[in-house]
Backbone as JSON Lines, residues from 0, in Angstrom:
{"i":0,"aa":"E","n":[2.58,12.6,6.48],"ca":[2.48,11.27,5.87],"c":[3.13,11.26,4.46]}
{"i":1,"aa":"M","n":[2.87,12.33,3.75],"ca":[3.39,12.42,2.36],"c":[4.95,12.5,2.39]}
{"i":2,"aa":"L","n":[5.48,13.31,3.34],"ca":[6.93,13.45,3.43],"c":[7.59,12.15,3.91]}
{"i":3,"aa":"A","n":[6.93,11.44,4.81],"ca":[7.47,10.16,5.27],"c":[7.55,9.16,4.15]}
{"i":4,"aa":"E","n":[6.6,9.18,3.27],"ca":[6.57,8.25,2.11],"c":[7.7,8.6,1.13]}
{"i":5,"aa":"M","n":[8.07,9.87,1.03],"ca":[9.07,10.33,0.1],"c":[10.49,10.12,0.62]}
{"i":6,"aa":"A","n":[10.66,10.1,1.93],"ca":[11.99,10.25,2.55],"c":[12.91,9.03,2.34]}
{"i":7,"aa":"A","n":[14.19,9.3,2.26],"ca":[15.22,8.27,2.23],"c":[15.41,7.8,3.65]}
{"i":8,"aa":"S","n":[15.91,6.59,3.81],"ca":[16.24,6.07,5.11],"c":[17.54,5.23,4.97]}
{"i":9,"aa":"L","n":[18.64,5.9,4.84],"ca":[19.91,5.26,4.56],"c":[20.28,4.22,5.62]}
{"i":10,"aa":"S","n":[20.55,3.0,5.2],"ca":[20.85,1.89,6.07],"c":[22.15,1.23,5.65]}
{"i":11,"aa":"L","n":[23.11,1.18,6.5],"ca":[24.42,0.59,6.13],"c":[24.33,-0.89,5.69]}
{"i":12,"aa":"P","n":[23.52,-1.73,6.4],"ca":[23.37,-3.09,5.9],"c":[22.77,-3.16,4.52]}
{"i":13,"aa":"T","n":[21.79,-2.26,4.21],"ca":[21.16,-2.25,2.89],"c":[22.21,-1.78,1.85]}
{"i":14,"aa":"V","n":[22.97,-0.74,2.16],"ca":[23.98,-0.2,1.24],"c":[24.98,-1.29,0.96]}
{"i":15,"aa":"R","n":[25.42,-2.04,1.97],"ca":[26.41,-3.12,1.76],"c":[25.83,-4.22,0.88]}
{"i":16,"aa":"F","n":[24.55,-4.61,1.14],"ca":[23.93,-5.66,0.35],"c":[23.77,-5.2,-1.1]}
{"i":17,"aa":"V","n":[23.29,-4.0,-1.32],"ca":[23.11,-3.48,-2.69],"c":[24.48,-3.37,-3.35]}
{"i":18,"aa":"G","n":[25.5,-2.93,-2.65],"ca":[26.86,-2.84,-3.24],"c":[27.34,-4.22,-3.66]}
{"i":19,"aa":"W","n":[27.17,-5.22,-2.78],"ca":[27.54,-6.61,-3.14],"c":[26.78,-7.07,-4.36]}
{"i":20,"aa":"L","n":[25.48,-6.85,-4.36],"ca":[24.61,-7.26,-5.5],"c":[25.02,-6.56,-6.77]}
{"i":21,"aa":"M","n":[25.26,-5.29,-6.72],"ca":[25.7,-4.5,-7.94],"c":[27.06,-5.05,-8.42]}
{"i":22,"aa":"T","n":[27.94,-5.4,-7.56],"ca":[29.24,-5.95,-7.96],"c":[29.03,-7.22,-8.76]}
{"i":23,"aa":"K","n":[28.16,-8.12,-8.25],"ca":[27.86,-9.38,-8.95],"c":[27.18,-9.11,-10.3]}
{"i":24,"aa":"V","n":[26.2,-8.21,-10.33],"ca":[25.52,-7.9,-11.59],"c":[26.45,-7.25,-12.56]}
{"i":25,"aa":"N","n":[27.28,-6.3,-12.09],"ca":[28.19,-5.6,-13.02],"c":[29.2,-6.56,-13.64]}
{"i":26,"aa":"R","n":[29.64,-7.54,-12.89],"ca":[30.6,-8.53,-13.44],"c":[29.95,-9.33,-14.57]}
{"i":27,"aa":"R","n":[28.68,-9.56,-14.51],"ca":[27.99,-10.31,-15.55],"c":[27.62,-9.41,-16.77]}
{"i":28,"aa":"L","n":[27.31,-8.13,-16.5],"ca":[26.86,-7.24,-17.55],"c":[28.01,-6.63,-18.36]}
{"i":29,"aa":"F","n":[29.12,-6.32,-17.7],"ca":[30.16,-5.53,-18.3],"c":[31.51,-6.27,-18.26]}
{"i":30,"aa":"S","n":[32.28,-6.1,-19.31],"ca":[33.64,-6.63,-19.26],"c":[34.56,-5.69,-18.5]}
{"i":31,"aa":"A","n":[34.2,-4.37,-18.44],"ca":[35.02,-3.44,-17.68],"c":[34.15,-2.23,-17.39]}
{"i":32,"aa":"I","n":[34.43,-1.55,-16.26],"ca":[33.82,-0.28,-15.96],"c":[34.97,0.7,-15.76]}
{"i":33,"aa":"M","n":[35.01,1.71,-16.59],"ca":[36.12,2.67,-16.53],"c":[35.68,3.82,-15.55]}
{"i":34,"aa":"V","n":[36.56,4.09,-14.58],"ca":[36.3,5.1,-13.6],"c":[37.43,6.11,-13.63]}
{"i":35,"aa":"D","n":[37.09,7.41,-13.74],"ca":[38.08,8.45,-13.68],"c":[38.52,8.65,-12.23]}
{"i":36,"aa":"E","n":[39.6,7.95,-11.86],"ca":[39.97,7.99,-10.45],"c":[40.43,9.34,-9.97]}
{"i":37,"aa":"A","n":[40.91,10.21,-10.89],"ca":[41.25,11.57,-10.5],"c":[40.01,12.33,-10.03]}
{"i":38,"aa":"S","n":[38.88,12.08,-10.7],"ca":[37.66,12.73,-10.32],"c":[37.16,12.2,-8.98]}
{"i":39,"aa":"V","n":[37.34,10.9,-8.79],"ca":[36.97,10.3,-7.47],"c":[37.8,10.94,-6.37]}
{"i":40,"aa":"E","n":[39.08,11.08,-6.61],"ca":[39.92,11.72,-5.59],"c":[39.59,13.19,-5.37]}
{"i":41,"aa":"A","n":[39.13,13.85,-6.44],"ca":[38.71,15.24,-6.32],"c":[37.47,15.32,-5.41]}
{"i":42,"aa":"L","n":[36.53,14.36,-5.57],"ca":[35.38,14.3,-4.68],"c":[35.82,14.02,-3.25]}
{"i":43,"aa":"R","n":[36.75,13.13,-3.08],"ca":[37.2,12.76,-1.74],"c":[37.88,13.95,-1.02]}
{"i":44,"aa":"S","n":[38.5,14.83,-1.79],"ca":[39.21,15.96,-1.23],"c":[38.28,17.14,-0.8]}
{"i":45,"aa":"L","n":[37.02,17.09,-1.19],"ca":[36.12,18.16,-0.84],"c":[35.77,18.1,0.67]}
{"i":46,"aa":"P","n":[35.57,19.28,1.23],"ca":[35.2,19.29,2.66],"c":[33.9,18.5,2.93]}
{"i":47,"aa":"A","n":[33.92,17.66,3.97],"ca":[32.78,16.77,4.23],"c":[31.52,17.55,4.59]}
{"i":48,"aa":"D","n":[31.64,18.78,5.1],"ca":[30.46,19.53,5.48],"c":[29.8,20.29,4.33]}
{"i":49,"aa":"Q","n":[30.35,20.23,3.14],"ca":[29.8,20.91,2.0],"c":[29.03,19.92,1.13]}
{"i":50,"aa":"P","n":[27.81,20.35,0.66],"ca":[27.05,19.43,-0.19],"c":[27.65,19.32,-1.59]}
{"i":51,"aa":"V","n":[27.42,18.19,-2.19],"ca":[27.88,17.95,-3.56],"c":[26.68,17.48,-4.37]}
{"i":52,"aa":"I","n":[26.44,18.01,-5.52],"ca":[25.36,17.59,-6.38],"c":[25.95,16.93,-7.61]}
{"i":53,"aa":"L","n":[25.56,15.66,-7.79],"ca":[25.93,14.89,-8.97],"c":[24.74,14.79,-9.89]}
{"i":54,"aa":"L","n":[24.95,15.01,-11.18],"ca":[23.82,15.03,-12.11],"c":[24.08,13.98,-13.19]}
{"i":55,"aa":"P","n":[23.7,12.7,-12.94],"ca":[23.86,11.72,-14.02],"c":[23.01,12.09,-15.2]}
{"i":56,"aa":"T","n":[23.37,11.67,-16.38],"ca":[22.61,12.03,-17.59],"c":[21.24,11.35,-17.62]}
{"i":57,"aa":"H","n":[21.11,10.26,-16.9],"ca":[19.86,9.48,-16.84],"c":[19.45,8.99,-18.21]}
{"i":58,"aa":"R","n":[20.45,8.52,-18.95],"ca":[20.15,7.94,-20.25],"c":[19.54,6.55,-20.06]}
{"i":59,"aa":"S","n":[19.76,5.99,-18.84],"ca":[19.17,4.71,-18.51],"c":[19.06,4.68,-16.97]}
{"i":60,"aa":"Y","n":[18.39,3.65,-16.47],"ca":[18.32,3.5,-14.99],"c":[19.68,3.12,-14.43]}
{"i":61,"aa":"L","n":[20.6,2.66,-15.26],"ca":[21.93,2.32,-14.76],"c":[22.71,3.54,-14.28]}
{"i":62,"aa":"D","n":[22.41,4.69,-14.81],"ca":[23.24,5.89,-14.47],"c":[23.33,6.04,-12.95]}
{"i":63,"aa":"F","n":[22.19,6.21,-12.27],"ca":[22.26,6.47,-10.85],"c":[22.74,5.22,-10.07]}
{"i":64,"aa":"L","n":[22.45,4.06,-10.58],"ca":[22.93,2.87,-9.89],"c":[24.47,2.77,-9.98]}
{"i":65,"aa":"L","n":[25.01,3.04,-11.15],"ca":[26.47,3.02,-11.3],"c":[27.19,4.11,-10.52]}
{"i":66,"aa":"V","n":[26.6,5.27,-10.49],"ca":[27.21,6.4,-9.72],"c":[27.28,5.98,-8.24]}
{"i":67,"aa":"S","n":[26.14,5.49,-7.73],"ca":[26.12,5.05,-6.34],"c":[27.11,3.92,-6.1]}
{"i":68,"aa":"W","n":[27.17,2.95,-7.03],"ca":[28.1,1.83,-6.89],"c":[29.56,2.28,-6.85]}
{"i":69,"aa":"V","n":[29.9,3.21,-7.74],"ca":[31.28,3.69,-7.77],"c":[31.62,4.38,-6.45]}
{"i":70,"aa":"L","n":[30.73,5.22,-5.96],"ca":[30.99,5.93,-4.69],"c":[31.12,4.88,-3.57]}
{"i":71,"aa":"F","n":[30.29,3.86,-3.54],"ca":[30.36,2.81,-2.54],"c":[31.72,2.09,-2.67]}
{"i":72,"aa":"T","n":[32.11,1.73,-3.88],"ca":[33.34,0.98,-4.12],"c":[34.56,1.78,-3.67]}
{"i":73,"aa":"F","n":[34.53,3.11,-3.83],"ca":[35.67,3.89,-3.44],"c":[35.49,4.47,-2.02]}
{"i":74,"aa":"D","n":[34.55,3.89,-1.28],"ca":[34.34,4.23,0.14],"c":[34.04,5.74,0.33]}
{"i":75,"aa":"L","n":[33.19,6.28,-0.53],"ca":[32.77,7.69,-0.43],"c":[31.31,7.7,0.09]}
{"i":76,"aa":"K","n":[30.91,8.84,0.57],"ca":[29.56,9.0,1.11],"c":[28.51,8.69,0.03]}
{"i":77,"aa":"M","n":[27.53,7.89,0.38],"ca":[26.46,7.55,-0.53],"c":[25.61,8.75,-0.86]}
{"i":78,"aa":"P","n":[25.2,8.91,-2.12],"ca":[24.39,10.04,-2.5],"c":[22.93,9.79,-2.18]}
{"i":79,"aa":"H","n":[22.16,10.84,-2.07],"ca":[20.71,10.73,-2.09],"c":[20.3,10.82,-3.54]}
{"i":80,"aa":"I","n":[19.46,9.91,-3.95],"ca":[19.02,9.82,-5.36],"c":[17.52,10.08,-5.44]}
{"i":81,"aa":"A","n":[17.12,10.98,-6.36],"ca":[15.71,11.18,-6.6],"c":[15.19,10.0,-7.45]}
{"i":82,"aa":"A","n":[14.14,9.36,-6.97],"ca":[13.56,8.24,-7.66],"c":[12.07,8.53,-7.88]}
{"i":83,"aa":"G","n":[11.56,8.06,-8.99],"ca":[10.11,8.26,-9.27],"c":[9.25,7.51,-8.28]}
{"i":84,"aa":"S","n":[8.19,8.13,-7.87],"ca":[7.32,7.49,-6.85],"c":[6.68,6.19,-7.39]}
{"i":85,"aa":"D","n":[6.69,5.98,-8.69],"ca":[6.15,4.75,-9.23],"c":[6.95,3.51,-8.71]}
{"i":86,"aa":"F","n":[8.21,3.71,-8.31],"ca":[8.99,2.61,-7.76],"c":[8.44,2.17,-6.4]}
{"i":87,"aa":"L","n":[7.61,2.99,-5.78],"ca":[7.02,2.64,-4.44],"c":[6.07,1.44,-4.63]}
{"i":88,"aa":"N","n":[5.57,1.2,-5.85],"ca":[4.65,0.14,-6.14],"c":[5.38,-1.22,-6.18]}
{"i":89,"aa":"V","n":[6.71,-1.25,-6.2],"ca":[7.46,-2.51,-6.22],"c":[8.18,-2.57,-4.86]}
{"i":90,"aa":"A","n":[7.61,-3.31,-3.92],"ca":[8.01,-3.25,-2.52],"c":[9.55,-3.53,-2.3]}
{"i":91,"aa":"I","n":[10.05,-4.56,-2.93],"ca":[11.46,-4.91,-2.67],"c":[12.39,-3.84,-3.25]}
{"i":92,"aa":"I","n":[12.08,-3.34,-4.43],"ca":[12.85,-2.29,-5.07],"c":[12.77,-1.01,-4.26]}
{"i":93,"aa":"A","n":[11.6,-0.65,-3.84],"ca":[11.39,0.55,-2.99],"c":[12.23,0.48,-1.7]}
{"i":94,"aa":"S","n":[12.19,-0.71,-1.11],"ca":[12.92,-0.89,0.15],"c":[14.44,-0.79,-0.06]}
{"i":95,"aa":"L","n":[14.95,-1.43,-1.13],"ca":[16.35,-1.39,-1.46],"c":[16.8,0.02,-1.82]}
{"i":96,"aa":"F","n":[15.99,0.67,-2.64],"ca":[16.32,2.06,-3.06],"c":[16.34,2.98,-1.83]}
{"i":97,"aa":"R","n":[15.27,2.9,-1.0],"ca":[15.19,3.8,0.14],"c":[16.37,3.59,1.12]}
{"i":98,"aa":"G","n":[16.66,2.32,1.37],"ca":[17.78,2.0,2.27],"c":[19.14,2.38,1.71]}
{"i":99,"aa":"S","n":[19.21,2.56,0.37],"ca":[20.44,2.97,-0.27],"c":[20.52,4.48,-0.48]}
{"i":100,"aa":"G","n":[19.54,5.22,0.01],"ca":[19.6,6.69,-0.08],"c":[18.65,7.33,-1.01]}
{"i":101,"aa":"A","n":[17.78,6.57,-1.68],"ca":[16.78,7.19,-2.58],"c":[15.69,7.84,-1.83]}
{"i":102,"aa":"F","n":[15.19,8.94,-2.39],"ca":[13.95,9.56,-1.91],"c":[13.02,9.57,-3.12]}
{"i":103,"aa":"F","n":[11.75,9.53,-2.86],"ca":[10.77,9.34,-3.92],"c":[9.95,10.6,-4.14]}
{"i":104,"aa":"M","n":[9.69,10.89,-5.41],"ca":[8.89,12.04,-5.74],"c":[8.1,11.74,-7.05]}
{"i":105,"aa":"P","n":[6.97,12.35,-7.19],"ca":[6.15,12.1,-8.38],"c":[6.9,12.6,-9.65]}
{"i":106,"aa":"R","n":[6.73,11.88,-10.73],"ca":[7.37,12.31,-11.98],"c":[6.68,13.52,-12.56]}
{"i":107,"aa":"T","n":[5.4,13.68,-12.27],"ca":[4.68,14.84,-12.72],"c":[3.9,15.44,-11.55]}
{"i":108,"aa":"L","n":[3.62,16.71,-11.61],"ca":[2.88,17.34,-10.55],"c":[1.45,17.58,-10.88]}
């Protein structure tokens, strides 16, 4: 039961919806988003069967959202994102995060 509550459940319709929503939000929040396309291409060139670990600085909640959005925009595999279990208390956010590849874990043990 505890593992089921933590698990991600990646859903293509959810990923597409969140990608569309993030595009709309980003256009309102930012005048530009700079992406190092050489790094994106370096990610694309990695073998698909090898795991990749991305470590956003987490200076804000936008870090993991923007990383996921950039990968979505460049048609790369969506990452699994560690999210605090307190997000489970907000049903719509938990559902969107889980469907976009987030898994939930307690912030403290």
